[in-house]
GROMACS .gro file of C-alpha atoms in nm:
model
  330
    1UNK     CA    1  19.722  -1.539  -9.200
    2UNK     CA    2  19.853  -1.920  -9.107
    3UNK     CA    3  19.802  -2.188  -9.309
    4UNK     CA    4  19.588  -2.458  -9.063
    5UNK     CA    5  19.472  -2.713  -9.392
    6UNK     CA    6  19.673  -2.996  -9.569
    7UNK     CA    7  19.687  -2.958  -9.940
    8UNK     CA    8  19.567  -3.276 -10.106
    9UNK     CA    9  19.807  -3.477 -10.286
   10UNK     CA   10  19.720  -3.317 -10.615
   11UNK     CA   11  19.721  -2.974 -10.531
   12UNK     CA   12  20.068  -3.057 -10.367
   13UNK     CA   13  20.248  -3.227 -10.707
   14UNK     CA   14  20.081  -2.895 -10.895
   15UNK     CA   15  20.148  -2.624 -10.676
   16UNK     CA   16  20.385  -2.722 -10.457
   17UNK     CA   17  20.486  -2.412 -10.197
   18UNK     CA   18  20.169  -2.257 -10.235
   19UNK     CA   19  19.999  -2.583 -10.184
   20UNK     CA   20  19.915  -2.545  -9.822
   21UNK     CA   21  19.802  -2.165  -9.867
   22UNK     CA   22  19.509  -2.216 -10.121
   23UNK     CA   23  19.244  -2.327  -9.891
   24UNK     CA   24  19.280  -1.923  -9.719
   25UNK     CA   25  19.178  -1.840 -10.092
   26UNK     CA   26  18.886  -2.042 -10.071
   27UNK     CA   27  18.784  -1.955  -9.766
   28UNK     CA   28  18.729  -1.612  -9.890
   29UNK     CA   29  18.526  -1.716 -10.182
   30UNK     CA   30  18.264  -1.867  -9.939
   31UNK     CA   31  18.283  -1.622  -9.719
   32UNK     CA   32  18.044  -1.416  -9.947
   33UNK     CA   33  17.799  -1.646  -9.961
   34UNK     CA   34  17.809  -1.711  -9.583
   35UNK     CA   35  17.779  -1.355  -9.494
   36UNK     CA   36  17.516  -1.206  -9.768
   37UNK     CA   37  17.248  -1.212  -9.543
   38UNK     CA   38  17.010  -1.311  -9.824
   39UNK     CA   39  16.834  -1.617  -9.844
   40UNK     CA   40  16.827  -1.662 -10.189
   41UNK     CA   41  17.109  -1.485 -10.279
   42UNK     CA   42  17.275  -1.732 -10.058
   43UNK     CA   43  17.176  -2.020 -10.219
   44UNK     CA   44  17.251  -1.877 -10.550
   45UNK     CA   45  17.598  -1.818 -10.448
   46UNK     CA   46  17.665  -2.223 -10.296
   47UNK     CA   47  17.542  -2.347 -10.611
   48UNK     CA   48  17.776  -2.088 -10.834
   49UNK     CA   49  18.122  -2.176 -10.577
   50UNK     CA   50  18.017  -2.523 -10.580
   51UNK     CA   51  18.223  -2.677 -10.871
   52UNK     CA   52  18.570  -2.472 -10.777
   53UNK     CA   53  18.786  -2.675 -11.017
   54UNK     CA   54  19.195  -2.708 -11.010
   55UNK     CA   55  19.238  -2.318 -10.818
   56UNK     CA   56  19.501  -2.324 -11.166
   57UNK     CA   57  19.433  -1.893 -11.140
   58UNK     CA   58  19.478  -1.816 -10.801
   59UNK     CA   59  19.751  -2.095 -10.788
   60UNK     CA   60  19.955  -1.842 -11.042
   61UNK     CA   61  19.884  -1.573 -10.860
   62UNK     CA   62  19.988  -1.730 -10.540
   63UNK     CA   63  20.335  -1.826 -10.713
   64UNK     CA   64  20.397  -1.536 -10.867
   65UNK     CA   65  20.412  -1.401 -10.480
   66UNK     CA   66  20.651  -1.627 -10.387
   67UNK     CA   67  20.905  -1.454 -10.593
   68UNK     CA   68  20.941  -1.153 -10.375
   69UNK     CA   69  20.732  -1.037 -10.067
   70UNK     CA   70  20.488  -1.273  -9.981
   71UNK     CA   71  20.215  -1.113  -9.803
   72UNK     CA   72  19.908  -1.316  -9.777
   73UNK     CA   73  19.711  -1.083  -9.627
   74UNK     CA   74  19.694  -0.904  -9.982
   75UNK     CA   75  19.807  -1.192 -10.232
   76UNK     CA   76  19.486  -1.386 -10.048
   77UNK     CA   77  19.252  -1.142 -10.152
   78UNK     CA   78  19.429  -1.101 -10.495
   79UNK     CA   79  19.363  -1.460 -10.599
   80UNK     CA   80  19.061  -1.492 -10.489
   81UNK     CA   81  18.906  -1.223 -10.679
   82UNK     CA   82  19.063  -1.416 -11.000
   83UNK     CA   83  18.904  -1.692 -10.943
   84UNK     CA   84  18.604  -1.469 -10.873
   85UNK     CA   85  18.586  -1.348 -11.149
   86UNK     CA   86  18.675  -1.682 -11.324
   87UNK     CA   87  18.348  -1.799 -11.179
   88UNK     CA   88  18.134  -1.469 -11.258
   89UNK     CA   89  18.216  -1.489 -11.644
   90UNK     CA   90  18.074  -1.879 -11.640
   91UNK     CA   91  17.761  -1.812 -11.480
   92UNK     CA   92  17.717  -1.497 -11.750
   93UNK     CA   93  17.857  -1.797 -11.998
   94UNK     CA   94  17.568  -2.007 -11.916
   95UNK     CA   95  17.301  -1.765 -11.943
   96UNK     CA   96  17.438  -1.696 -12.315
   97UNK     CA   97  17.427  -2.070 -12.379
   98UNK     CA   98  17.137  -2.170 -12.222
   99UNK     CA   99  17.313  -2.436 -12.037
  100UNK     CA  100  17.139  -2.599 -11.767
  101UNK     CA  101  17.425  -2.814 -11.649
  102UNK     CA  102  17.823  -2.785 -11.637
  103UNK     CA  103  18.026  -3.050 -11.544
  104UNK     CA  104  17.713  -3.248 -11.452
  105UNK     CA  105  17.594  -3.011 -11.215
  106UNK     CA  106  17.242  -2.780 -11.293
  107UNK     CA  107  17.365  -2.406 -11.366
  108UNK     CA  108  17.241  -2.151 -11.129
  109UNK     CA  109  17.048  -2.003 -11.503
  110UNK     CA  110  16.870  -2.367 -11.484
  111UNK     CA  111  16.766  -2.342 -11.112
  112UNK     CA  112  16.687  -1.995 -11.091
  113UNK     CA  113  16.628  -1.848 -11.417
  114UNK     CA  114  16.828  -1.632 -11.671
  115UNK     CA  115  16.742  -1.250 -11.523
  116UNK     CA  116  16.847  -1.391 -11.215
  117UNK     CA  117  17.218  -1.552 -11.271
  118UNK     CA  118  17.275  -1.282 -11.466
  119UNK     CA  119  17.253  -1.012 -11.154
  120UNK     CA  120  17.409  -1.298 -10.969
  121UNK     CA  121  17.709  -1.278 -11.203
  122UNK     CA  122  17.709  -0.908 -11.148
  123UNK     CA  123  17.715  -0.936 -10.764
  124UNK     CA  124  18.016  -1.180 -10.809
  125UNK     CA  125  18.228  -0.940 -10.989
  126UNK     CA  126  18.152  -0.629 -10.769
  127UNK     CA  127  18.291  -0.863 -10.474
  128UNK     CA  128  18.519  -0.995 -10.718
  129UNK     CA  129  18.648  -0.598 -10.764
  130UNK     CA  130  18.606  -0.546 -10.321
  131UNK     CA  131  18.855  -0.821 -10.344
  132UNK     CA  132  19.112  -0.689 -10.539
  133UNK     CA  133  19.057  -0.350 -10.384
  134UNK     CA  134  19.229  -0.535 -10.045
  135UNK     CA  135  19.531  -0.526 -10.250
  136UNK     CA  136  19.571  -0.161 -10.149
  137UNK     CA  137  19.751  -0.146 -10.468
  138UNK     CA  138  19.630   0.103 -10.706
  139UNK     CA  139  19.833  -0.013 -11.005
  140UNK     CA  140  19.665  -0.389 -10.934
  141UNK     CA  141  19.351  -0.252 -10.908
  142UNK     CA  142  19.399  -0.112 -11.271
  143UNK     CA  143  19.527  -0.421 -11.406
  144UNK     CA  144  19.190  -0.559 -11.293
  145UNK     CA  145  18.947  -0.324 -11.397
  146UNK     CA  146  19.114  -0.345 -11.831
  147UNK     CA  147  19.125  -0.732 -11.748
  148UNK     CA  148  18.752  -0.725 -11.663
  149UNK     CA  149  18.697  -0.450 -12.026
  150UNK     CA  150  18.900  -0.733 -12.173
  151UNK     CA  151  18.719  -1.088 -12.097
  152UNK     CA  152  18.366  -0.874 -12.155
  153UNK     CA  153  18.465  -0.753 -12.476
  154UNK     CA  154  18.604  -1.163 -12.560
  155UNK     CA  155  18.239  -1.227 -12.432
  156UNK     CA  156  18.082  -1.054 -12.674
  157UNK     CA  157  18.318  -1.098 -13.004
  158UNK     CA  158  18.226  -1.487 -12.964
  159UNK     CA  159  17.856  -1.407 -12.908
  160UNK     CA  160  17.826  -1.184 -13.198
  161UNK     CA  161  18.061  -1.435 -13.415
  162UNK     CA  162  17.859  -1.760 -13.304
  163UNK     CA  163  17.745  -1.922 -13.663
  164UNK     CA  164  18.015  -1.712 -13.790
  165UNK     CA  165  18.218  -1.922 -14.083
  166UNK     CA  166  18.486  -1.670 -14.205
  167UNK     CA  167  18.674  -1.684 -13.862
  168UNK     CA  168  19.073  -1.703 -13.907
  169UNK     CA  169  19.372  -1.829 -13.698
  170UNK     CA  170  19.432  -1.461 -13.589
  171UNK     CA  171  19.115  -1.369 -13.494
  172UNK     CA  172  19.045  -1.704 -13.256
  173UNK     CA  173  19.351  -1.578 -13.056
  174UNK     CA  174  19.225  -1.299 -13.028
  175UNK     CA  175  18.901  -1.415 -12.865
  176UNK     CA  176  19.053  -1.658 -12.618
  177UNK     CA  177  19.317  -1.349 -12.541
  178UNK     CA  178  19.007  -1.187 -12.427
  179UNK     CA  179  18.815  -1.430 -12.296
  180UNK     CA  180  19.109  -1.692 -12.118
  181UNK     CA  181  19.431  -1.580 -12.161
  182UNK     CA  182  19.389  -1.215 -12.001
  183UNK     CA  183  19.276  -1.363 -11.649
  184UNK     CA  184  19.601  -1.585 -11.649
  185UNK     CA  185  19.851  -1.240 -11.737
  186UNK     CA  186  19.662  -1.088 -11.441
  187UNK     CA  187  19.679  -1.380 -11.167
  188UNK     CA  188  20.021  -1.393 -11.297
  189UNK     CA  189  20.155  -0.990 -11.335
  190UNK     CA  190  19.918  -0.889 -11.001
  191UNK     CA  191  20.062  -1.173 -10.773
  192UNK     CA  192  20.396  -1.019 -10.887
  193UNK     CA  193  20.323  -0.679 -10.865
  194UNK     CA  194  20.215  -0.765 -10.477
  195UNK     CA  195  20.512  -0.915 -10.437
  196UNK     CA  196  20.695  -0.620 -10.509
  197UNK     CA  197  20.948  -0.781 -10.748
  198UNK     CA  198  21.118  -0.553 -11.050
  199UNK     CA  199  20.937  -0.399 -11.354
  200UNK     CA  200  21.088  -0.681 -11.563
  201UNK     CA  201  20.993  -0.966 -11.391
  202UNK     CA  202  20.670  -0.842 -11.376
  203UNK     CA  203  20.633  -0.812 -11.736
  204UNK     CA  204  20.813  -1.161 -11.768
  205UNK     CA  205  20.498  -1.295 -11.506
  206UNK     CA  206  20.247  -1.112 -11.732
  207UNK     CA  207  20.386  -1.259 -12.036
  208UNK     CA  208  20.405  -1.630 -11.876
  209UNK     CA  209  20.049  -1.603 -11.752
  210UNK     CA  210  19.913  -1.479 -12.134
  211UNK     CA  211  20.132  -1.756 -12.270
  212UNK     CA  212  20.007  -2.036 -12.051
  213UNK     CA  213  19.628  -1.914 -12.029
  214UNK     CA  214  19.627  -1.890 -12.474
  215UNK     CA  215  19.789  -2.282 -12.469
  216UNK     CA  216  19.544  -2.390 -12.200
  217UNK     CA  217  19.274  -2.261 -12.406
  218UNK     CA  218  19.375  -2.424 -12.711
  219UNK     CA  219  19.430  -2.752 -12.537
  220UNK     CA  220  19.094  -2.775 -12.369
  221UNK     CA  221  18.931  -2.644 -12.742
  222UNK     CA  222  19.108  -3.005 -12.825
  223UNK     CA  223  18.967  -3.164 -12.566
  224UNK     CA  224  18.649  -3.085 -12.659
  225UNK     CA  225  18.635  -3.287 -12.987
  226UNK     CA  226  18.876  -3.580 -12.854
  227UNK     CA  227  18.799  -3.589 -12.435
  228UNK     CA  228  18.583  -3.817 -12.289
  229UNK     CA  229  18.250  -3.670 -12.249
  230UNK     CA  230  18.207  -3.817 -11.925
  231UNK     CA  231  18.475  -3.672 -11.787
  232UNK     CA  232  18.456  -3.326 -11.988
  233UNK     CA  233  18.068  -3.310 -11.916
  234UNK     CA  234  17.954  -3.194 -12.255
  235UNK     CA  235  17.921  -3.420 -12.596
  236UNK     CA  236  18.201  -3.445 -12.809
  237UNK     CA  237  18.224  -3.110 -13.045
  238UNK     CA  238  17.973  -2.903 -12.816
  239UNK     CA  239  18.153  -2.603 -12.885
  240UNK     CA  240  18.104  -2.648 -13.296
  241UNK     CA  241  17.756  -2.754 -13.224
  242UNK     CA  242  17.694  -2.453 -13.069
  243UNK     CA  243  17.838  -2.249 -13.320
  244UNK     CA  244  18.164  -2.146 -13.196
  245UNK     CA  245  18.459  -2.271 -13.434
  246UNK     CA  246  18.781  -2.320 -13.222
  247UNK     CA  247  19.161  -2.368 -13.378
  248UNK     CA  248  19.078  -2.737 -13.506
  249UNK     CA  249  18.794  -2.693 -13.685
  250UNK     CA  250  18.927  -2.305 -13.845
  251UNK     CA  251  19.236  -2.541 -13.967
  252UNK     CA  252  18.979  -2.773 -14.068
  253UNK     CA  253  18.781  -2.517 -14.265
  254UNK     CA  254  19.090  -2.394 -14.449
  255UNK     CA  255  19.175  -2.706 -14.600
  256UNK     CA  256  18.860  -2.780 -14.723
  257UNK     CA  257  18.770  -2.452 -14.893
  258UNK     CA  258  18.512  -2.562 -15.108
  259UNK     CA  259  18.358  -2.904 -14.957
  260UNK     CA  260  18.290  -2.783 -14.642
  261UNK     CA  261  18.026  -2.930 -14.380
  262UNK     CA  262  18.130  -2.655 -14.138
  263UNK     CA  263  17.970  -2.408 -14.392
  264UNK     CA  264  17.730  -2.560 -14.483
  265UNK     CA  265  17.581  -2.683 -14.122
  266UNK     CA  266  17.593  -2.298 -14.011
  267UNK     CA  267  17.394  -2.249 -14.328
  268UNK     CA  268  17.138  -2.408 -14.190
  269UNK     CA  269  17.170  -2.707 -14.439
  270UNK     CA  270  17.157  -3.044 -14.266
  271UNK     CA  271  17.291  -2.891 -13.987
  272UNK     CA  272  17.299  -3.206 -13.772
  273UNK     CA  273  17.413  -3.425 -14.026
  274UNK     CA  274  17.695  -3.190 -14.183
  275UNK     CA  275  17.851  -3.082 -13.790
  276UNK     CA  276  17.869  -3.489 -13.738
  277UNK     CA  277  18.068  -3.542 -14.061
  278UNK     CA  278  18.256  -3.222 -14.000
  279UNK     CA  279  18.356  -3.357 -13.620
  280UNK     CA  280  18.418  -3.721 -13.742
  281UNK     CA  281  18.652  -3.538 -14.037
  282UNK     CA  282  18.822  -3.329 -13.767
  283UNK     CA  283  18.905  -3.580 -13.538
  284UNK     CA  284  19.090  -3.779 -13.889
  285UNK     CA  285  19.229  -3.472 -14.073
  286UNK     CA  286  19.542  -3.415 -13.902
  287UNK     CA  287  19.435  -3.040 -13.751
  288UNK     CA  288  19.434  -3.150 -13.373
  289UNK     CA  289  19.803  -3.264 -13.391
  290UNK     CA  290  19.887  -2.916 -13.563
  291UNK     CA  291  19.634  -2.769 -13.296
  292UNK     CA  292  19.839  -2.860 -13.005
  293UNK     CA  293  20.178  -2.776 -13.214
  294UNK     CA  294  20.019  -2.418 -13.228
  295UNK     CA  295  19.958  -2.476 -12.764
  296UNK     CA  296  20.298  -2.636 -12.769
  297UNK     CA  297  20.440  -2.295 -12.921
  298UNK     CA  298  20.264  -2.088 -12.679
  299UNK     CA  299  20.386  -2.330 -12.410
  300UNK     CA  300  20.742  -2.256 -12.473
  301UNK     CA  301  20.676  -1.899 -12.498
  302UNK     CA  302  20.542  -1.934 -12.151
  303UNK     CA  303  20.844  -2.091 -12.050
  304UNK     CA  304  21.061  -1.850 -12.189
  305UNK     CA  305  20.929  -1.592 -11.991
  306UNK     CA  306  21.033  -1.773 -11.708
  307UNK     CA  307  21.426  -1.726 -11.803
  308UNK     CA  308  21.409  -1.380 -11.659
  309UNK     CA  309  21.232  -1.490 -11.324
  310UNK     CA  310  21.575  -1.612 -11.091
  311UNK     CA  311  21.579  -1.979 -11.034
  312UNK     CA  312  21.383  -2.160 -10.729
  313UNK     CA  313  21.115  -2.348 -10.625
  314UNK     CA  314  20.853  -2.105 -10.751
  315UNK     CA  315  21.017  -2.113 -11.096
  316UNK     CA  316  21.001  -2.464 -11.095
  317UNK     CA  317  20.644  -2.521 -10.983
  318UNK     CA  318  20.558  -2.256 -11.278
  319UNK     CA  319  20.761  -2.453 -11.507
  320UNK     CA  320  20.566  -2.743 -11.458
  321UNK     CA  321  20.212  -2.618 -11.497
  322UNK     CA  322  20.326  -2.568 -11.836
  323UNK     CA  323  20.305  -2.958 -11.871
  324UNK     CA  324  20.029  -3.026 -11.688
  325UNK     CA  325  19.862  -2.779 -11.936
  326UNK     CA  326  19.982  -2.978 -12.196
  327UNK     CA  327  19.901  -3.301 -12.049
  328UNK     CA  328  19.576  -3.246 -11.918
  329UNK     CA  329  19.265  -3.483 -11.988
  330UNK     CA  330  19.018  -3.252 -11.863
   0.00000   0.00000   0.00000
């Protein structure tokens, strides 16, 4: 493969020697859509690839190639199905929530109905699992398949916990393990694992992608009670609304044990009123600062990891998505 695109100027200060090679990675995303041979499956595909955000996943993956063999004609294919099956587990996300847009856009569950994103969702991880299958690694291929058991099992803890009080610290990492996290260890360990490097280093990738995927997470759980909603495209505290209690509001909830708007909103008791006092309390109570302590934590864990990866540019460019995670507005 040769690299014929210039990396915008963004995608150049974030992932610098990889930069260039990302548009090959998108190219193969649309290449599914272009060649389904299905009308409407077609169109259901453009509208689910249509809002491709940063490429953060495949960017990992990408990187973590660069520290041995880099072969694009399997790390391509390897970091596209992450972002794959990224995109798959939103469009299942948005039949759960009955969302009808993200990030301003109408979900492919608002344009063509629930039964229908869901067996798009489907058809987007079994390409999604073709994808990886390029690899021609078995071990990779593996990785994938207990990552995929692992963000549908994260799935369904926060469905079944959704207007669920009692949760704890332990078990919301956990969940976003499941449900974030994994997808980073895998970009991270398989782009490694193609790259042929040594057992260690792949576990130090794996660890540095689980790191940075549970502080990303956190950070963007953050965002969602102090980001601009414009920019985030959802209302301040959607997540809460909706029932899901992230790290701010479970350190909320344990320091007020027995006055507790949480509780009482998922009660069912003045639910609107009680979730706006409990965001407006949030936002003064202290519990985002010690929220992004907790992703600051997990940050330099991901950075640790790094120690055993030998110095370069690929180490550095990995470095520094640990800021931008910890910087990020959106």
């Amino acid at each position: 493969m040769t690299n014929s695109t210039s990396p915008s100027a963004d995608a150049q200060r974030l992932y610098g020697p990889v930069a260039g090679d990302l548009h090959l990675v998108s190219e193969q995303i649309q290449s599914i859509a272009q060649n389904v041979g299905f009308e409407f499956l077609q169109r259901m595909l453009e509208t689910a690839l249509a809002g491709t955000g940063k490429m953060m996943r495949p960017a990992i993956a990408l990187l973590a190639g660069r520290l041995g063999t880099y072969d694009l004609d399997r790390l391509v294919p390897l970091a596209a199905s992450v972002e794959l099956l990224h995109t798959a587990t939103l469009v299942h996300d948005d039949v759960i929530d009955r969302a009808e847009e993200r990030r301003g856009e109408p979900t492919p569950n608002a344009l063509f109905g629930n039964a229908a994103s869901v067996m798009l969702g489907d058809y987007m991880f079994a390409h999604a699992a073709d994808f990886i299958a390029q690899t021609d690694n078995t071990q990779v291929v593996r990785v994938f398949a207990k990552t995929l058991m692992t963000i549908a099992k994260g799935e369904l803890t926060q469905d079944i916990t959704v207007f669920e009080y009692s949760e704890d610290v332990q078990r919301y990492l956990d969940r976003i393990i499941g449900k974030t996290a994994s997808l980073f260890g895998t970009a991270a360990q398989g782009g490694a694992m193609v790259a042929g490097v040594t057992p260690e280093q792949v576990e130090a990738m794996r660890l540095y992608g689980l790191r940075l995927g549970i502080a990303f997470q956190i950070v963007d759980d953050i965002l969602d009670f102090t980001g601009d909603p414009e920019v985030m495209g959802k209302p301040v505290g959607s997540d809460l609304q909706g029932g899901t209690l992230t790290l701010p509001a479970i350190l909320y909830m344990q320091r007020r044990p027995d006055d507790n708007p949480v509780k009482k909103a998922f009660e069912g008791v003045r639910r609107k009123a009680n979730l706006d006092r409990a965001i407006r309390e949030i936002l003064a109570s202290g519990t985002i600062d010690e929220s992004m302590a907790v992703a600051r934590q997990f940050g330099d864990e991901a950075r640790q990891a790094l120690s055993a990866i030998p110095a370069g540019e690929a180490r550095d460019t990995l470095d520094g998505l640990i800021d931008y995670v910890m910087t990020r507005r959106s």
